[in-house]
PDB file of C-alpha atoms in Angstrom:
ATOM      1  CA  MET Y   1     -22.386  -4.296   7.320  1.00  0.00           C
ATOM      2  CA  GLU Y   2     -22.959  -3.242   3.768  1.00  0.00           C
ATOM      3  CA  ILE Y   3     -20.056  -0.910   2.356  1.00  0.00           C
ATOM      4  CA  LYS Y   4     -21.923   1.627   0.142  1.00  0.00           C
ATOM      5  CA  LYS Y   5     -19.067   4.426   0.204  1.00  0.00           C
ATOM      6  CA  VAL Y   6     -15.261   4.223   0.344  1.00  0.00           C
ATOM      7  CA  ALA Y   7     -12.662   6.731   1.132  1.00  0.00           C
ATOM      8  CA  VAL Y   8      -9.082   6.308   0.758  1.00  0.00           C
ATOM      9  CA  ILE Y   9      -6.600   8.595   2.782  1.00  0.00           C
ATOM     10  CA  GLY Y  10      -3.327   9.122   0.673  1.00  0.00           C
ATOM     11  CA  ALA Y  11      -3.306   9.683  -3.029  1.00  0.00           C
ATOM     12  CA  GLY Y  12       0.281   8.316  -3.723  1.00  0.00           C
ATOM     13  CA  ILE Y  13       0.787   5.223  -5.894  1.00  0.00           C
ATOM     14  CA  MET Y  14      -0.787   2.634  -3.512  1.00  0.00           C
ATOM     15  CA  GLY Y  15      -3.537   4.726  -2.405  1.00  0.00           C
ATOM     16  CA  SER Y  16      -4.723   5.845  -5.791  1.00  0.00           C
ATOM     17  CA  GLN Y  17      -4.670   2.453  -7.221  1.00  0.00           C
ATOM     18  CA  ILE Y  18      -6.663   0.985  -4.306  1.00  0.00           C
ATOM     19  CA  ALA Y  19      -9.218   3.786  -4.965  1.00  0.00           C
ATOM     20  CA  MET Y  20      -9.247   2.855  -8.556  1.00  0.00           C
ATOM     21  CA  GLN Y  21      -9.753  -0.822  -7.889  1.00  0.00           C
ATOM     22  CA  ALA Y  22     -12.711  -0.344  -5.612  1.00  0.00           C
ATOM     23  CA  ALA Y  23     -14.142   2.034  -8.249  1.00  0.00           C
ATOM     24  CA  ASN Y  24     -13.618  -0.628 -11.075  1.00  0.00           C
ATOM     25  CA  HIS Y  25     -15.973  -2.832  -9.166  1.00  0.00           C
ATOM     26  CA  GLY Y  26     -18.780  -0.487  -8.450  1.00  0.00           C
ATOM     27  CA  PHE Y  27     -18.041   1.296  -5.330  1.00  0.00           C
ATOM     28  CA  PRO Y  28     -18.304   5.077  -5.146  1.00  0.00           C
ATOM     29  CA  VAL Y  29     -14.857   6.075  -3.893  1.00  0.00           C
ATOM     30  CA  VAL Y  30     -13.156   9.317  -2.779  1.00  0.00           C
ATOM     31  CA  CYS Y  31      -9.387   9.498  -2.612  1.00  0.00           C
ATOM     32  CA  TYR Y  32      -8.307  12.013  -0.100  1.00  0.00           C
ATOM     33  CA  ASP Y  33      -4.911  13.898   0.551  1.00  0.00           C
ATOM     34  CA  ILE Y  34      -3.902  16.962   2.549  1.00  0.00           C
ATOM     35  CA  SER Y  35      -1.820  17.802  -0.636  1.00  0.00           C
ATOM     36  CA  ARG Y  36      -3.606  19.324  -3.818  1.00  0.00           C
ATOM     37  CA  GLU Y  37      -0.574  18.302  -5.698  1.00  0.00           C
ATOM     38  CA  MET Y  38      -0.960  14.758  -4.782  1.00  0.00           C
ATOM     39  CA  THR Y  39      -4.518  14.648  -5.662  1.00  0.00           C
ATOM     40  CA  ASP Y  40      -4.027  16.396  -9.012  1.00  0.00           C
ATOM     41  CA  LYS Y  41      -1.387  13.755  -9.870  1.00  0.00           C
ATOM     42  CA  ALA Y  42      -3.463  10.948  -8.788  1.00  0.00           C
ATOM     43  CA  LYS Y  43      -6.220  12.161 -11.000  1.00  0.00           C
ATOM     44  CA  ALA Y  44      -4.062  12.532 -14.017  1.00  0.00           C
ATOM     45  CA  PHE Y  45      -2.731   9.000 -13.684  1.00  0.00           C
ATOM     46  CA  ALA Y  46      -6.380   7.719 -13.342  1.00  0.00           C
ATOM     47  CA  ASP Y  47      -7.349   9.546 -16.360  1.00  0.00           C
ATOM     48  CA  GLY Y  48      -4.279   8.119 -18.364  1.00  0.00           C
ATOM     49  CA  TRP Y  49      -4.859   4.588 -16.947  1.00  0.00           C
ATOM     50  CA  PHE Y  50      -8.569   4.328 -18.070  1.00  0.00           C
ATOM     51  CA  GLU Y  51      -7.797   5.660 -21.538  1.00  0.00           C
ATOM     52  CA  LYS Y  52      -5.021   3.138 -22.175  1.00  0.00           C
ATOM     53  CA  ARG Y  53      -7.240   0.455 -21.095  1.00  0.00           C
ATOM     54  CA  VAL Y  54      -9.740   1.435 -23.517  1.00  0.00           C
ATOM     55  CA  LYS Y  55      -7.101   1.723 -26.304  1.00  0.00           C
ATOM     56  CA  LYS Y  56      -5.839  -1.550 -25.528  1.00  0.00           C
ATOM     57  CA  GLN Y  57      -9.393  -2.987 -25.543  1.00  0.00           C
ATOM     58  CA  LYS Y  58      -8.975  -4.171 -21.841  1.00  0.00           C
ATOM     59  CA  MET Y  59     -12.098  -2.049 -21.095  1.00  0.00           C
ATOM     60  CA  THR Y  60     -14.800  -0.697 -23.030  1.00  0.00           C
ATOM     61  CA  ALA Y  61     -15.511   3.012 -23.149  1.00  0.00           C
ATOM     62  CA  GLU Y  62     -18.698   2.383 -21.250  1.00  0.00           C
ATOM     63  CA  GLU Y  63     -17.055   0.401 -18.496  1.00  0.00           C
ATOM     64  CA  ALA Y  64     -14.248   3.001 -18.207  1.00  0.00           C
ATOM     65  CA  LYS Y  65     -16.782   5.608 -17.980  1.00  0.00           C
ATOM     66  CA  ARG Y  66     -18.625   4.051 -15.211  1.00  0.00           C
ATOM     67  CA  SER Y  67     -15.601   3.438 -13.149  1.00  0.00           C
ATOM     68  CA  ARG Y  68     -14.292   6.717 -13.603  1.00  0.00           C
ATOM     69  CA  GLU Y  69     -17.526   8.246 -12.370  1.00  0.00           C
ATOM     70  CA  ASN Y  70     -17.359   6.235  -9.337  1.00  0.00           C
ATOM     71  CA  LEU Y  71     -13.998   7.866  -8.612  1.00  0.00           C
ATOM     72  CA  SER Y  72     -13.246  11.350  -7.117  1.00  0.00           C
ATOM     73  CA  PHE Y  73     -10.315  13.077  -5.763  1.00  0.00           C
ATOM     74  CA  THR Y  74     -10.329  15.757  -2.944  1.00  0.00           C
ATOM     75  CA  ASP Y  75      -8.123  17.571  -0.431  1.00  0.00           C
ATOM     76  CA  ASP Y  76     -11.380  18.416   1.687  1.00  0.00           C
ATOM     77  CA  LEU Y  77     -11.360  16.156   4.714  1.00  0.00           C
ATOM     78  CA  LYS Y  78     -15.169  16.693   5.306  1.00  0.00           C
ATOM     79  CA  GLU Y  79     -16.060  15.928   1.589  1.00  0.00           C
ATOM     80  CA  ALA Y  80     -13.948  12.560   2.023  1.00  0.00           C
ATOM     81  CA  GLY Y  81     -15.439  11.527   5.292  1.00  0.00           C
ATOM     82  CA  SER Y  82     -19.112  12.353   4.799  1.00  0.00           C
ATOM     83  CA  ARG Y  83     -21.405   9.316   4.620  1.00  0.00           C
ATOM     84  CA  THR Y  84     -18.241   6.884   4.386  1.00  0.00           C
ATOM     85  CA  ASP Y  85     -18.683   3.414   5.414  1.00  0.00           C
ATOM     86  CA  LEU Y  86     -15.099   2.419   5.037  1.00  0.00           C
ATOM     87  CA  VAL Y  87     -11.872   4.168   5.191  1.00  0.00           C
ATOM     88  CA  ILE Y  88      -8.815   2.832   3.654  1.00  0.00           C
ATOM     89  CA  GLU Y  89      -5.576   4.429   5.140  1.00  0.00           C
ATOM     90  CA  ALA Y  90      -2.592   4.334   2.701  1.00  0.00           C
ATOM     91  CA  VAL Y  91      -0.270   6.975   4.451  1.00  0.00           C
ATOM     92  CA  SER Y  92       3.429   6.697   5.312  1.00  0.00           C
ATOM     93  CA  ASP Y  93       4.337   3.564   7.430  1.00  0.00           C
ATOM     94  CA  LEU Y  94       4.966   5.558  10.554  1.00  0.00           C
ATOM     95  CA  VAL Y  95       2.568   5.085  13.607  1.00  0.00           C
ATOM     96  CA  SER Y  96       2.552   8.861  14.303  1.00  0.00           C
ATOM     97  CA  VAL Y  97       1.435   9.713  10.616  1.00  0.00           C
ATOM     98  CA  LYS Y  98      -1.114   6.938  10.787  1.00  0.00           C
ATOM     99  CA  LYS Y  99      -2.588   8.026  14.281  1.00  0.00           C
ATOM    100  CA  SER Y 100      -2.862  11.664  12.908  1.00  0.00           C
ATOM    101  CA  ALA Y 101      -4.635  10.577   9.745  1.00  0.00           C
ATOM    102  CA  LEU Y 102      -7.004   8.391  11.535  1.00  0.00           C
ATOM    103  CA  MET Y 103      -7.753  10.863  14.343  1.00  0.00           C
ATOM    104  CA  SER Y 104      -8.572  13.489  11.772  1.00  0.00           C
ATOM    105  CA  MET Y 105     -10.790  11.390   9.637  1.00  0.00           C
ATOM    106  CA  ASP Y 106     -12.704   9.862  12.795  1.00  0.00           C
ATOM    107  CA  ALA Y 107     -13.704  13.319  13.587  1.00  0.00           C
ATOM    108  CA  VAL Y 108     -15.636  13.755  10.277  1.00  0.00           C
ATOM    109  CA  THR Y 109     -16.934  10.129   9.652  1.00  0.00           C
ATOM    110  CA  PRO Y 110     -20.242   8.437  10.874  1.00  0.00           C
ATOM    111  CA  GLU Y 111     -20.037   6.307  13.846  1.00  0.00           C
ATOM    112  CA  HIS Y 112     -20.191   2.962  12.126  1.00  0.00           C
ATOM    113  CA  THR Y 113     -17.277   3.647   9.911  1.00  0.00           C
ATOM    114  CA  ILE Y 114     -14.550   0.853   9.652  1.00  0.00           C
ATOM    115  CA  TYR Y 115     -10.892   1.708   9.118  1.00  0.00           C
ATOM    116  CA  ALA Y 116      -8.641  -0.500   7.132  1.00  0.00           C
ATOM    117  CA  SER Y 117      -4.922   0.234   7.163  1.00  0.00           C
ATOM    118  CA  ASN Y 118      -2.717  -0.645   4.301  1.00  0.00           C
ATOM    119  CA  SER Y 119       0.363  -0.712   6.319  1.00  0.00           C
ATOM    120  CA  SER Y 120       3.149  -3.050   5.113  1.00  0.00           C
ATOM    121  CA  TYR Y 121       4.427  -4.027   8.393  1.00  0.00           C
ATOM    122  CA  ILE Y 122       2.733  -2.216  11.336  1.00  0.00           C
ATOM    123  CA  VAL Y 123      -0.011  -4.120  13.354  1.00  0.00           C
ATOM    124  CA  SER Y 124      -3.111  -2.031  13.777  1.00  0.00           C
ATOM    125  CA  SER Y 125      -3.302  -2.254  17.397  1.00  0.00           C
ATOM    126  CA  ARG Y 126      -0.429   0.153  17.595  1.00  0.00           C
ATOM    127  CA  PHE Y 127      -2.809   2.857  16.285  1.00  0.00           C
ATOM    128  CA  ALA Y 128      -6.294   1.567  16.949  1.00  0.00           C
ATOM    129  CA  ASP Y 129      -6.759   4.032  19.706  1.00  0.00           C
ATOM    130  CA  ALA Y 130      -6.707   6.982  17.299  1.00  0.00           C
ATOM    131  CA  VAL Y 131     -10.482   6.422  16.709  1.00  0.00           C
ATOM    132  CA  LYS Y 132     -13.293   6.316  19.046  1.00  0.00           C
ATOM    133  CA  ASP Y 133     -13.950   2.622  18.612  1.00  0.00           C
ATOM    134  CA  PRO Y 134     -10.691   0.485  18.184  1.00  0.00           C
ATOM    135  CA  SER Y 135     -12.792  -2.734  17.278  1.00  0.00           C
ATOM    136  CA  LYS Y 136     -13.455  -1.083  13.841  1.00  0.00           C
ATOM    137  CA  VAL Y 137      -9.599  -0.707  13.033  1.00  0.00           C
ATOM    138  CA  ILE Y 138      -8.011  -3.424  10.923  1.00  0.00           C
ATOM    139  CA  ASN Y 139      -5.105  -4.233   8.689  1.00  0.00           C
ATOM    140  CA  LEU Y 140      -6.000  -4.680   5.069  1.00  0.00           C
ATOM    141  CA  HIS Y 141      -2.736  -5.201   3.321  1.00  0.00           C
ATOM    142  CA  PHE Y 142      -2.660  -4.678  -0.417  1.00  0.00           C
ATOM    143  CA  PHE Y 143       0.397  -5.348  -2.684  1.00  0.00           C
ATOM    144  CA  ASN Y 144       2.067  -3.104  -5.267  1.00  0.00           C
ATOM    145  CA  PRO Y 145       0.742  -2.558  -7.998  1.00  0.00           C
ATOM    146  CA  ALA Y 146      -2.559  -2.658  -6.208  1.00  0.00           C
ATOM    147  CA  LEU Y 147      -4.459  -2.925  -9.447  1.00  0.00           C
ATOM    148  CA  VAL Y 148      -2.858  -6.021 -10.544  1.00  0.00           C
ATOM    149  CA  MET Y 149      -1.813  -8.199  -7.585  1.00  0.00           C
ATOM    150  CA  LYS Y 150      -4.677 -10.251  -6.303  1.00  0.00           C
ATOM    151  CA  ILE Y 151      -3.436 -11.235  -2.695  1.00  0.00           C
ATOM    152  CA  VAL Y 152      -4.695  -8.957   0.261  1.00  0.00           C
ATOM    153  CA  GLU Y 153      -3.803  -9.870   3.994  1.00  0.00           C
ATOM    154  CA  VAL Y 154      -6.534  -9.547   6.380  1.00  0.00           C
ATOM    155  CA  VAL Y 155      -5.337  -9.372   9.992  1.00  0.00           C
ATOM    156  CA  LYS Y 156      -7.356 -10.435  13.005  1.00  0.00           C
ATOM    157  CA  GLY Y 157      -5.897  -8.108  15.770  1.00  0.00           C
ATOM    158  CA  PRO Y 158      -6.935  -8.767  19.488  1.00  0.00           C
ATOM    159  CA  HIS Y 159      -9.018  -5.516  19.358  1.00  0.00           C
ATOM    160  CA  VAL Y 160     -10.885  -6.361  15.846  1.00  0.00           C
ATOM    161  CA  SER Y 161     -14.596  -7.202  16.233  1.00  0.00           C
ATOM    162  CA  GLU Y 162     -15.844 -10.311  14.193  1.00  0.00           C
ATOM    163  CA  GLU Y 163     -18.209  -8.080  12.303  1.00  0.00           C
ATOM    164  CA  THR Y 164     -15.179  -5.661  11.319  1.00  0.00           C
ATOM    165  CA  PHE Y 165     -13.269  -8.692  10.075  1.00  0.00           C
ATOM    166  CA  ARG Y 166     -15.967 -10.320   8.246  1.00  0.00           C
ATOM    167  CA  THR Y 167     -17.060  -6.954   6.462  1.00  0.00           C
ATOM    168  CA  VAL Y 168     -13.508  -6.003   5.422  1.00  0.00           C
ATOM    169  CA  TYR Y 169     -12.859  -9.842   4.212  1.00  0.00           C
ATOM    170  CA  GLU Y 170     -15.959  -9.672   2.033  1.00  0.00           C
ATOM    171  CA  PHE Y 171     -15.135  -6.152   0.621  1.00  0.00           C
ATOM    172  CA  ALA Y 172     -11.725  -7.518  -0.454  1.00  0.00           C
ATOM    173  CA  ARG Y 173     -13.478 -10.330  -2.459  1.00  0.00           C
ATOM    174  CA  GLN Y 174     -15.965  -7.762  -3.892  1.00  0.00           C
ATOM    175  CA  ILE Y 175     -13.242  -5.943  -5.325  1.00  0.00           C
ATOM    176  CA  GLY Y 176     -11.622  -8.827  -7.103  1.00  0.00           C
ATOM    177  CA  LYS Y 177      -8.887  -9.663  -4.545  1.00  0.00           C
ATOM    178  CA  THR Y 178      -8.103 -13.092  -2.837  1.00  0.00           C
ATOM    179  CA  PRO Y 179      -8.072 -12.400   0.819  1.00  0.00           C
ATOM    180  CA  VAL Y 180      -5.577 -14.304   3.209  1.00  0.00           C
ATOM    181  CA  THR Y 181      -6.616 -14.468   6.926  1.00  0.00           C
ATOM    182  CA  VAL Y 182      -3.833 -13.732   9.143  1.00  0.00           C
ATOM    183  CA  GLU Y 183      -5.144 -15.133  12.416  1.00  0.00           C
ATOM    184  CA  LYS Y 184      -2.954 -13.219  14.888  1.00  0.00           C
ATOM    185  CA  GLU Y 185      -1.082  -9.924  14.839  1.00  0.00           C
ATOM    186  CA  ILE Y 186       2.806 -10.172  13.899  1.00  0.00           C
ATOM    187  CA  TYR Y 187       4.966  -7.398  12.527  1.00  0.00           C
ATOM    188  CA  GLY Y 188       5.092  -7.776   8.768  1.00  0.00           C
ATOM    189  CA  PHE Y 189       2.226 -10.322   8.666  1.00  0.00           C
ATOM    190  CA  VAL Y 190       2.943 -13.264   6.236  1.00  0.00           C
ATOM    191  CA  VAL Y 191       4.311 -12.144   3.132  1.00  0.00           C
ATOM    192  CA  ASN Y 192       6.660  -9.304   4.126  1.00  0.00           C
ATOM    193  CA  ARG Y 193       8.122 -11.392   6.809  1.00  0.00           C
ATOM    194  CA  ILE Y 194       9.159 -13.828   4.158  1.00  0.00           C
ATOM    195  CA  PHE Y 195      10.229 -10.936   1.711  1.00  0.00           C
ATOM    196  CA  SER Y 196      12.036  -9.105   4.354  1.00  0.00           C
ATOM    197  CA  ALA Y 197      14.178 -12.190   5.051  1.00  0.00           C
ATOM    198  CA  LEU Y 198      14.993 -12.430   1.308  1.00  0.00           C
ATOM    199  CA  THR Y 199      15.676  -8.626   0.913  1.00  0.00           C
ATOM    200  CA  ARG Y 200      17.816  -8.450   3.986  1.00  0.00           C
ATOM    201  CA  GLU Y 201      20.049 -11.231   2.831  1.00  0.00           C
ATOM    202  CA  ALA Y 202      20.241  -9.584  -0.735  1.00  0.00           C
ATOM    203  CA  CYS Y 203      21.255  -6.380   0.922  1.00  0.00           C
ATOM    204  CA  TYR Y 204      23.963  -7.784   3.017  1.00  0.00           C
ATOM    205  CA  LEU Y 205      25.510  -9.648  -0.030  1.00  0.00           C
ATOM    206  CA  VAL Y 206      25.603  -6.372  -1.918  1.00  0.00           C
ATOM    207  CA  ASP Y 207      27.156  -4.530   1.176  1.00  0.00           C
ATOM    208  CA  GLN Y 208      29.776  -7.360   1.497  1.00  0.00           C
ATOM    209  CA  GLY Y 209      30.455  -7.329  -2.245  1.00  0.00           C
ATOM    210  CA  VAL Y 210      29.721 -11.023  -2.520  1.00  0.00           C
ATOM    211  CA  ALA Y 211      28.046 -10.433  -5.894  1.00  0.00           C
ATOM    212  CA  SER Y 212      26.899  -7.726  -8.163  1.00  0.00           C
ATOM    213  CA  ILE Y 213      23.278  -6.359  -7.913  1.00  0.00           C
ATOM    214  CA  GLU Y 214      22.425  -7.993 -11.495  1.00  0.00           C
ATOM    215  CA  ASP Y 215      23.776 -11.230 -10.350  1.00  0.00           C
ATOM    216  CA  ILE Y 216      21.911 -11.495  -7.167  1.00  0.00           C
ATOM    217  CA  ASP Y 217      18.632 -10.803  -8.951  1.00  0.00           C
ATOM    218  CA  THR Y 218      19.506 -13.196 -11.729  1.00  0.00           C
ATOM    219  CA  ALA Y 219      20.425 -16.095  -9.184  1.00  0.00           C
ATOM    220  CA  VAL Y 220      17.224 -15.639  -7.256  1.00  0.00           C
ATOM    221  CA  LYS Y 221      15.101 -15.479 -10.477  1.00  0.00           C
ATOM    222  CA  GLY Y 222      16.725 -18.397 -12.269  1.00  0.00           C
ATOM    223  CA  ALA Y 223      17.433 -20.697  -9.084  1.00  0.00           C
ATOM    224  CA  LEU Y 224      14.200 -19.876  -7.085  1.00  0.00           C
ATOM    225  CA  GLY Y 225      11.811 -19.257  -9.914  1.00  0.00           C
ATOM    226  CA  HIS Y 226      10.865 -15.640  -8.795  1.00  0.00           C
ATOM    227  CA  SER Y 227       9.606 -13.266 -11.516  1.00  0.00           C
ATOM    228  CA  MET Y 228      11.536 -10.413 -10.139  1.00  0.00           C
ATOM    229  CA  GLY Y 229      14.708 -10.368  -8.101  1.00  0.00           C
ATOM    230  CA  PRO Y 230      14.671  -8.937  -4.531  1.00  0.00           C
ATOM    231  CA  LEU Y 231      16.656  -5.713  -5.517  1.00  0.00           C
ATOM    232  CA  GLU Y 232      14.440  -5.154  -8.585  1.00  0.00           C
ATOM    233  CA  THR Y 233      11.323  -5.640  -6.258  1.00  0.00           C
ATOM    234  CA  LEU Y 234      12.792  -2.975  -3.804  1.00  0.00           C
ATOM    235  CA  ASP Y 235      13.155  -0.425  -6.835  1.00  0.00           C
ATOM    236  CA  MET Y 236       9.550  -1.067  -7.630  1.00  0.00           C
ATOM    237  CA  THR Y 237       8.094  -0.821  -4.258  1.00  0.00           C
ATOM    238  CA  GLY Y 238      10.310   1.969  -3.107  1.00  0.00           C
ATOM    239  CA  ILE Y 239      13.490   2.136  -1.302  1.00  0.00           C
ATOM    240  CA  ASP Y 240      12.256   5.000   0.706  1.00  0.00           C
ATOM    241  CA  LEU Y 241       9.401   2.661   1.932  1.00  0.00           C
ATOM    242  CA  GLU Y 242      11.933  -0.190   2.885  1.00  0.00           C
ATOM    243  CA  TYR Y 243      14.223   2.352   4.650  1.00  0.00           C
ATOM    244  CA  ASN Y 244      11.454   3.896   6.682  1.00  0.00           C
ATOM    245  CA  VAL Y 245      10.037   0.441   7.624  1.00  0.00           C
ATOM    246  CA  TYR Y 246      13.520  -0.537   9.107  1.00  0.00           C
ATOM    247  CA  MET Y 247      13.888   2.822  10.962  1.00  0.00           C
ATOM    248  CA  GLU Y 248      10.497   2.488  12.525  1.00  0.00           C
ATOM    249  CA  LYS Y 249      11.356  -0.916  13.701  1.00  0.00           C
ATOM    250  CA  PHE Y 250      14.789   0.252  14.892  1.00  0.00           C
ATOM    251  CA  ARG Y 251      13.221   3.235  16.899  1.00  0.00           C
ATOM    252  CA  THR Y 252      10.846   0.694  18.544  1.00  0.00           C
ATOM    253  CA  SER Y 253      13.319  -2.142  19.180  1.00  0.00           C
ATOM    254  CA  GLY Y 254      16.563  -0.127  19.619  1.00  0.00           C
ATOM    255  CA  ALA Y 255      18.269  -3.288  18.241  1.00  0.00           C
ATOM    256  CA  LEU Y 256      21.281  -2.662  16.005  1.00  0.00           C
ATOM    257  CA  GLU Y 257      20.257  -5.499  13.664  1.00  0.00           C
ATOM    258  CA  ASP Y 258      17.205  -3.752  12.829  1.00  0.00           C
ATOM    259  CA  ARG Y 259      18.829  -0.794  11.255  1.00  0.00           C
ATOM    260  CA  PRO Y 260      18.428  -0.475   7.334  1.00  0.00           C
ATOM    261  CA  ALA Y 261      21.401  -1.953   5.312  1.00  0.00           C
ATOM    262  CA  ALA Y 262      24.155   0.521   4.329  1.00  0.00           C
ATOM    263  CA  CYS Y 263      23.037   0.022   0.575  1.00  0.00           C
ATOM    264  CA  LEU Y 264      19.379   1.278   1.468  1.00  0.00           C
ATOM    265  CA  THR Y 265      20.653   4.080   3.692  1.00  0.00           C
ATOM    266  CA  GLU Y 266      23.051   5.388   1.069  1.00  0.00           C
ATOM    267  CA  ARG Y 267      20.578   5.495  -1.752  1.00  0.00           C
ATOM    268  CA  TYR Y 268      17.784   6.997   0.626  1.00  0.00           C
ATOM    269  CA  ALA Y 269      20.261   9.738   1.463  1.00  0.00           C
ATOM    270  CA  ARG Y 270      20.831  10.423  -2.165  1.00  0.00           C
ATOM    271  CA  GLY Y 271      16.990  10.381  -3.043  1.00  0.00           C
ATOM    272  CA  GLU Y 272      17.437   7.439  -5.013  1.00  0.00           C
ATOM    273  CA  PHE Y 273      14.203   5.557  -4.340  1.00  0.00           C
ATOM    274  CA  GLY Y 274      13.748   3.313  -7.235  1.00  0.00           C
ATOM    275  CA  ARG Y 275      11.692   3.537 -10.333  1.00  0.00           C
ATOM    276  CA  LYS Y 276       9.576   6.597  -9.124  1.00  0.00           C
ATOM    277  CA  THR Y 277      12.821   8.642  -8.920  1.00  0.00           C
ATOM    278  CA  GLY Y 278      14.386   7.170 -12.008  1.00  0.00           C
ATOM    279  CA  LYS Y 279      17.198   5.442 -10.071  1.00  0.00           C
ATOM    280  CA  GLY Y 280      17.749   2.999  -7.289  1.00  0.00           C
ATOM    281  CA  PHE Y 281      19.763  -0.231  -7.330  1.00  0.00           C
ATOM    282  CA  TYR Y 282      19.268   0.183 -11.154  1.00  0.00           C
ATOM    283  CA  ASP Y 283      19.010   3.259 -13.437  1.00  0.00           C
ATOM    284  CA  TYR Y 284      15.682   3.882 -15.019  1.00  0.00           C
ATOM    285  CA  THR Y 285      16.566   7.371 -16.598  1.00  0.00           C
ATOM    286  CA  GLY Y 286      15.197   7.658 -20.037  1.00  0.00           C
ATOM    287  CA  LYS Y 287      12.998   4.358 -19.592  1.00  0.00           C
ATOM    288  CA  GLN Y 288       9.436   4.835 -20.253  1.00  0.00           C
ATOM    289  CA  GLU Y 289       7.465   2.694 -17.822  1.00  0.00           C
ATOM    290  CA  GLU Y 290       4.210   0.936 -19.019  1.00  0.00           C
ATOM    291  CA  LYS Y 291       1.277   2.093 -16.886  1.00  0.00           C
TER     292      LYS Y 291
END
């Protein structure tokens, strides 16, 4: 199946950057969100990003113009779904939210449309029944920042047709990514299962007062060769995302060990989600992030 038009559901950081990545590689993309405020913010970010790329001579003015013309933002569901071949879902990592988003989009898209979920942890078989043809629902997991990180995970769920898998895998290659095949469904896929083991231990060390936040990150970077420490990474990806991931797993399993760590819960309650709010494990107040 040939992908000619792409729609992205969710105009947050991940959704908008996924849309921009596809637009940069020649695909007409519409980024949809129910919130006009979110689409306006995403549009402003895209405009600023392209302008900076030209100023830094990382894109020519003509390249930026072509990419920007491929990209549109809307809060009109029908406009987003019309003639769309691939929908990429980038909403909150909650099964109920994903089902609602896919069900709404499925009502306005062509029958052949494929649905790719950017879920960080949740396997697509848990929400595939939200659309008429579950064989067209698959996990396509990007990493933050989506405009930079090369790896994407493509998951072969038991319900996923071979055509859906092949089409999505090839699309990932076409937009400049390196797809990794996950042969069977498992919570968290490959990368986040490994990452979660690291961050859970880092949070445990914080809660127990074993070492400072700074020293934990310094130790991991210096001894394990990581470019960022686990707590720095949580600030970048979003403490709210990590908290909600743990809470969704806890609601499903009921196991006490699946609850989020105290240091995550405390920061979530205070609205300290990391870089996007100016404070998380670290204080970013007054610091200008490079876009």
